[in-house]
Amino acid sequence: MSTATITVDREFIVGPVPRRLFGSFVEHMGRCVYTGIYEPGHPSADEHGFRRDVLDLTREMGVSIVRYPGGNFVSGYRWEDGVGPVEQRPRRLDGAWHTVETNAFGLHEFAAWAKEAGVEVMEAINLGTRGVEEARAIVEYANHPGGTEWSDKRRANGAEEPFDIRVWNLGNELDGPWQIGHKTADEYGRLAQEAGKAMKLVDPTIELVAVGSSNSHMPTFGSWEHTVLSHAYDEVDYISMHAYYQEHDGDALSFLASANDMDYFIESVVATADAVKAKRQSSKVVNVSFDEWNVWYQRGLETEDQPHVVGKAQWREHPRLIEDQYNVTDAVVVGTFLNSLLRHGDRVTIANQAQLVNVIAPIRSEENGPAWRQTIYWPFARTAELARGDILRTVVRSDRFASSQYGDADVVDASVTYDADRGRVAVFVANRGLEEASDVTVALRGFTAGQVTRAEVLTIPEGGDRFTANTEAAQDAVGLTPLQASVQDGALRTTLPPLSWAVLEVEVTQA
Ligand code: AHR
């Protein structure tokens, strides 16, 4: 048995929980849009062709904001192809994913879907093959009330009221050689500055996200952010981060420690943004939009389920791409990623798990068939539900473990929030011990603890192992089960099973 003490203090507040931390991502990739959120003819489809089963799961999951339409896809996309009468929309080759895009689904459909799902739209523009002119045109189309060419086109296409999109990504992963329209940091920084300026001249109230590094191992990481922000600091409000992690060759300990890299990555990007701020003697703060994060088993480009390698496969409509099946270990790791995001919630104020349905996603769906929750759905759903009010600084004293890739890490990983309105403290906690249970004590300084109002755990189910997953045939093999927890001597106590993620909520008053 390992032991851990998590100490929080009512006065030690990181900042308010940013609701946009519980974002997701819908890309025109694989089966995320087509047969994911949109499938006219599906038994659950509504009058727009939106799958009601997927909408229900999206709402239940507590998603707050959804980035759209890509991803690598957006760097070759013409948004105009996706508006107007559907029968007149062009079919195009999408080079990013070697797919035929029918354009049956576009901006209007996404805005209508987002309304039904109760989520905010976060729109990415193409700065791979396009530029300033198209950037300002789409803002005029989406946000201007009317009386101009683009805004009147929107009205003629059925949306009298503006979509009023607040957050815009200035392109996607343009630091990556795989990206259509890949650029140097200077080329991109200047373009982001000019596109951002033109967009804010159309609507000064929008918030802009500059492209950051595609991951912390990019050769340009660090200098990319510095150069881009040196050009575009005054125009942008966020710098983006993307990161995907996986278990390599059975090295479970490194995988379980991968939130160390997330912490390092976030803190490095924040430091770089603040260095540019200092150099410019600016009072403006640029925050982080961690707009792609997840577990992704990247098996190389030449496998059957990644048929986008030119010359290796037919051009197809919505092929199955990267439909990873997630297990118990993945869910625990996703729980630690959410903890990392929350612990940095004063500076990471937007985050999007990639993606929402089918493509490396918490929700899976089958064409003409069911939709179900993957294991990673649960930590996201409960954290989105219960992380309310303020984030408290957590001090964890725990046994440690060594990992070859990401150094030493605490066996127990946590984040804590305090909702003064409801009088509740919520604790999100992972036990990364593969063999040992962990006795956890949460010391609640400045609070008087009352009843435990929620205690649930996700762990290896009876008869299963750490690779157990939810499948179409066994949709609820892994889920949340009740956990024993109590308040003793003013502290919250529980025992976490090996390899588990848990949520605890307790009534509190101020001591
Ligand atoms: O989410 C899948 C892909 O990962 C996105 O299209 C791209 O931005 C990233 O490399």
Short mmCIF file of N, CA and C in Angstrom, two decimals, residues 383-461:
data_model
loop_
_atom_site.label_atom_id
_atom_site.label_comp_id
_atom_site.label_asym_id
_atom_site.label_seq_id
_atom_site.Cartn_x
_atom_site.Cartn_y
_atom_site.Cartn_z
N THR A 383 -14.96 15.54 -14.53
CA THR A 383 -14.21 16.76 -14.24
C THR A 383 -15.00 17.97 -14.75
N ALA A 384 -15.55 17.85 -15.96
CA ALA A 384 -16.35 18.96 -16.51
C ALA A 384 -17.56 19.24 -15.62
N GLU A 385 -18.13 18.20 -15.05
CA GLU A 385 -19.33 18.38 -14.21
C GLU A 385 -18.99 19.03 -12.86
N LEU A 386 -17.91 18.56 -12.23
CA LEU A 386 -17.70 18.92 -10.82
C LEU A 386 -16.61 19.97 -10.59
N ALA A 387 -15.77 20.25 -11.58
CA ALA A 387 -14.75 21.30 -11.39
C ALA A 387 -15.43 22.65 -11.56
N ARG A 388 -15.83 23.23 -10.46
CA ARG A 388 -16.59 24.50 -10.47
C ARG A 388 -15.93 25.49 -9.53
N GLY A 389 -16.18 26.76 -9.75
CA GLY A 389 -15.67 27.78 -8.84
C GLY A 389 -14.20 28.07 -9.08
N ASP A 390 -13.39 27.89 -8.03
CA ASP A 390 -11.96 28.22 -8.13
C ASP A 390 -11.10 26.96 -8.09
N ILE A 391 -9.96 27.04 -8.77
CA ILE A 391 -8.95 25.98 -8.68
C ILE A 391 -8.09 26.29 -7.46
N LEU A 392 -7.85 25.28 -6.61
CA LEU A 392 -6.97 25.48 -5.46
C LEU A 392 -5.60 24.90 -5.77
N ARG A 393 -4.58 25.56 -5.26
CA ARG A 393 -3.23 25.03 -5.42
C ARG A 393 -3.13 23.71 -4.63
N THR A 394 -2.57 22.67 -5.24
CA THR A 394 -2.48 21.38 -4.55
C THR A 394 -1.02 21.11 -4.21
N VAL A 395 -0.78 20.70 -2.98
CA VAL A 395 0.55 20.23 -2.60
C VAL A 395 0.41 18.75 -2.31
N VAL A 396 1.10 17.91 -3.11
CA VAL A 396 0.97 16.47 -2.97
C VAL A 396 2.25 15.89 -2.39
N ARG A 397 2.10 15.12 -1.30
CA ARG A 397 3.23 14.32 -0.79
C ARG A 397 2.87 12.87 -1.02
N SER A 398 3.64 12.24 -1.91
CA SER A 398 3.27 10.90 -2.34
C SER A 398 4.53 10.08 -2.57
N ASP A 399 4.39 8.76 -2.51
CA ASP A 399 5.48 7.92 -3.00
C ASP A 399 5.74 8.31 -4.46
N ARG A 400 6.95 8.04 -4.94
CA ARG A 400 7.29 8.44 -6.31
C ARG A 400 7.66 7.22 -7.12
N PHE A 401 7.61 7.35 -8.42
CA PHE A 401 8.09 6.27 -9.29
C PHE A 401 8.96 6.87 -10.39
N ALA A 402 9.84 6.03 -10.93
CA ALA A 402 10.77 6.50 -11.96
C ALA A 402 10.24 6.10 -13.33
N SER A 403 10.38 7.00 -14.32
CA SER A 403 10.01 6.62 -15.69
C SER A 403 11.18 6.96 -16.60
N SER A 404 11.40 6.13 -17.61
CA SER A 404 12.58 6.35 -18.45
C SER A 404 12.40 7.57 -19.35
N GLN A 405 11.15 7.86 -19.73
CA GLN A 405 10.94 8.97 -20.68
C GLN A 405 10.72 10.33 -20.03
N TYR A 406 9.99 10.35 -18.91
CA TYR A 406 9.59 11.65 -18.34
C TYR A 406 10.07 11.87 -16.92
N GLY A 407 11.09 11.12 -16.48
CA GLY A 407 11.66 11.34 -15.15
C GLY A 407 10.77 10.79 -14.04
N ASP A 408 11.00 11.28 -12.81
CA ASP A 408 10.25 10.78 -11.65
C ASP A 408 8.89 11.48 -11.55
N ALA A 409 7.93 10.76 -10.99
CA ALA A 409 6.59 11.34 -10.84
C ALA A 409 5.96 10.84 -9.56
N ASP A 410 5.02 11.64 -9.01
CA ASP A 410 4.24 11.19 -7.85
C ASP A 410 3.34 10.04 -8.26
N VAL A 411 3.24 9.04 -7.40
CA VAL A 411 2.29 7.95 -7.68
C VAL A 411 0.88 8.52 -7.74
N VAL A 412 0.57 9.42 -6.81
CA VAL A 412 -0.77 10.02 -6.77
C VAL A 412 -0.72 11.42 -7.38
N ASP A 413 -1.63 11.66 -8.29
CA ASP A 413 -1.68 12.94 -9.02
C ASP A 413 -3.07 13.55 -8.77
N ALA A 414 -3.12 14.88 -8.52
CA ALA A 414 -4.42 15.45 -8.14
C ALA A 414 -4.61 16.87 -8.63
N SER A 415 -5.87 17.26 -8.71
CA SER A 415 -6.24 18.67 -8.80
C SER A 415 -7.49 18.84 -7.94
N VAL A 416 -7.69 20.08 -7.46
CA VAL A 416 -8.77 20.33 -6.49
C VAL A 416 -9.45 21.65 -6.85
N THR A 417 -10.78 21.66 -6.75
CA THR A 417 -11.51 22.92 -6.96
C THR A 417 -12.44 23.18 -5.78
N TYR A 418 -12.78 24.46 -5.62
CA TYR A 418 -13.66 24.88 -4.52
C TYR A 418 -14.77 25.75 -5.09
N ASP A 419 -15.99 25.27 -4.92
CA ASP A 419 -17.15 26.00 -5.40
C ASP A 419 -17.82 26.67 -4.20
N ALA A 420 -17.52 27.95 -4.00
CA ALA A 420 -18.04 28.66 -2.82
C ALA A 420 -19.56 28.75 -2.87
N ASP A 421 -20.14 28.87 -4.06
CA ASP A 421 -21.60 29.01 -4.17
C ASP A 421 -22.33 27.78 -3.65
N ARG A 422 -21.79 26.60 -4.01
CA ARG A 422 -22.46 25.36 -3.59
C ARG A 422 -21.88 24.80 -2.30
N GLY A 423 -20.77 25.41 -1.82
CA GLY A 423 -20.13 24.88 -0.61
C GLY A 423 -19.59 23.48 -0.82
N ARG A 424 -18.83 23.29 -1.89
CA ARG A 424 -18.29 21.96 -2.21
C ARG A 424 -16.82 22.06 -2.61
N VAL A 425 -16.03 21.11 -2.14
CA VAL A 425 -14.68 20.91 -2.66
C VAL A 425 -14.70 19.64 -3.49
N ALA A 426 -14.12 19.69 -4.69
CA ALA A 426 -14.04 18.49 -5.54
C ALA A 426 -12.57 18.13 -5.74
N VAL A 427 -12.27 16.85 -5.61
CA VAL A 427 -10.89 16.35 -5.75
C VAL A 427 -10.86 15.36 -6.90
N PHE A 428 -9.96 15.57 -7.84
CA PHE A 428 -9.79 14.67 -9.00
C PHE A 428 -8.43 14.01 -8.83
N VAL A 429 -8.41 12.71 -8.69
CA VAL A 429 -7.18 12.09 -8.21
C VAL A 429 -6.92 10.76 -8.93
N ALA A 430 -5.65 10.56 -9.32
CA ALA A 430 -5.27 9.31 -9.99
C ALA A 430 -4.26 8.57 -9.14
N ASN A 431 -4.41 7.26 -9.06
CA ASN A 431 -3.37 6.40 -8.49
C ASN A 431 -2.66 5.72 -9.64
N ARG A 432 -1.40 6.12 -9.88
CA ARG A 432 -0.65 5.57 -11.01
C ARG A 432 0.14 4.32 -10.64
N GLY A 433 -0.07 3.83 -9.42
CA GLY A 433 0.59 2.59 -9.02
C GLY A 433 -0.05 1.42 -9.74
N LEU A 434 0.78 0.63 -10.44
CA LEU A 434 0.22 -0.48 -11.22
C LEU A 434 -0.19 -1.66 -10.34
N GLU A 435 0.50 -1.80 -9.20
CA GLU A 435 0.25 -2.96 -8.35
C GLU A 435 -0.38 -2.59 -7.02
N GLU A 436 -0.04 -1.40 -6.50
CA GLU A 436 -0.41 -1.08 -5.12
C GLU A 436 -1.60 -0.14 -5.03
N ALA A 437 -2.48 -0.40 -4.05
CA ALA A 437 -3.52 0.56 -3.70
C ALA A 437 -2.85 1.75 -3.02
N SER A 438 -3.56 2.85 -2.90
CA SER A 438 -2.97 4.02 -2.24
C SER A 438 -3.95 4.60 -1.22
N ASP A 439 -3.47 4.81 -0.01
CA ASP A 439 -4.25 5.47 1.04
C ASP A 439 -4.10 6.97 0.85
N VAL A 440 -5.18 7.65 0.56
CA VAL A 440 -5.10 9.08 0.24
C VAL A 440 -5.81 9.90 1.32
N THR A 441 -5.13 10.94 1.80
CA THR A 441 -5.72 11.88 2.75
C THR A 441 -5.72 13.26 2.10
N VAL A 442 -6.86 13.92 2.13
CA VAL A 442 -6.91 15.29 1.60
C VAL A 442 -7.10 16.24 2.79
N ALA A 443 -6.05 17.01 3.08
CA ALA A 443 -6.10 17.97 4.19
C ALA A 443 -6.72 19.26 3.68
N LEU A 444 -7.83 19.68 4.30
CA LEU A 444 -8.61 20.80 3.78
C LEU A 444 -8.43 22.02 4.69
N ARG A 445 -7.34 22.74 4.54
CA ARG A 445 -7.06 23.88 5.42
C ARG A 445 -8.03 25.03 5.12
N GLY A 446 -8.55 25.60 6.18
CA GLY A 446 -9.46 26.74 6.01
C GLY A 446 -10.90 26.31 5.79
N PHE A 447 -11.14 25.00 5.80
CA PHE A 447 -12.50 24.48 5.60
C PHE A 447 -12.91 23.61 6.79
N THR A 448 -14.21 23.54 7.03
CA THR A 448 -14.76 22.50 7.90
C THR A 448 -15.53 21.56 6.99
N ALA A 449 -15.10 20.30 6.96
CA ALA A 449 -15.69 19.35 6.01
C ALA A 449 -16.93 18.70 6.61
N GLY A 450 -17.94 18.50 5.78
CA GLY A 450 -19.18 17.83 6.20
C GLY A 450 -19.30 16.47 5.52
N GLN A 451 -20.44 16.25 4.87
CA GLN A 451 -20.71 14.97 4.22
C GLN A 451 -19.92 14.81 2.91
N VAL A 452 -19.55 13.57 2.60
CA VAL A 452 -19.03 13.26 1.27
C VAL A 452 -20.25 13.14 0.35
N THR A 453 -20.28 13.97 -0.70
CA THR A 453 -21.46 13.98 -1.57
C THR A 453 -21.26 13.17 -2.86
N ARG A 454 -20.02 12.86 -3.20
CA ARG A 454 -19.76 12.05 -4.39
C ARG A 454 -18.43 11.34 -4.20
N ALA A 455 -18.38 10.07 -4.52
CA ALA A 455 -17.11 9.32 -4.49
C ALA A 455 -17.24 8.20 -5.50
N GLU A 456 -16.52 8.33 -6.61
CA GLU A 456 -16.61 7.35 -7.70
C GLU A 456 -15.21 7.05 -8.21
N VAL A 457 -15.04 5.84 -8.70
CA VAL A 457 -13.72 5.45 -9.17
C VAL A 457 -13.83 4.68 -10.49
N LEU A 458 -12.84 4.91 -11.35
CA LEU A 458 -12.69 4.11 -12.57
C LEU A 458 -11.42 3.29 -12.39
N THR A 459 -11.53 1.98 -12.52
CA THR A 459 -10.36 1.13 -12.35
C THR A 459 -10.54 -0.17 -13.14
N ILE A 460 -9.62 -1.10 -12.95
CA ILE A 460 -9.70 -2.37 -13.68
C ILE A 460 -10.93 -3.13 -13.19
N PRO A 461 -11.84 -3.50 -14.09
CA PRO A 461 -13.04 -4.21 -13.64
C PRO A 461 -12.71 -5.66 -13.28
#
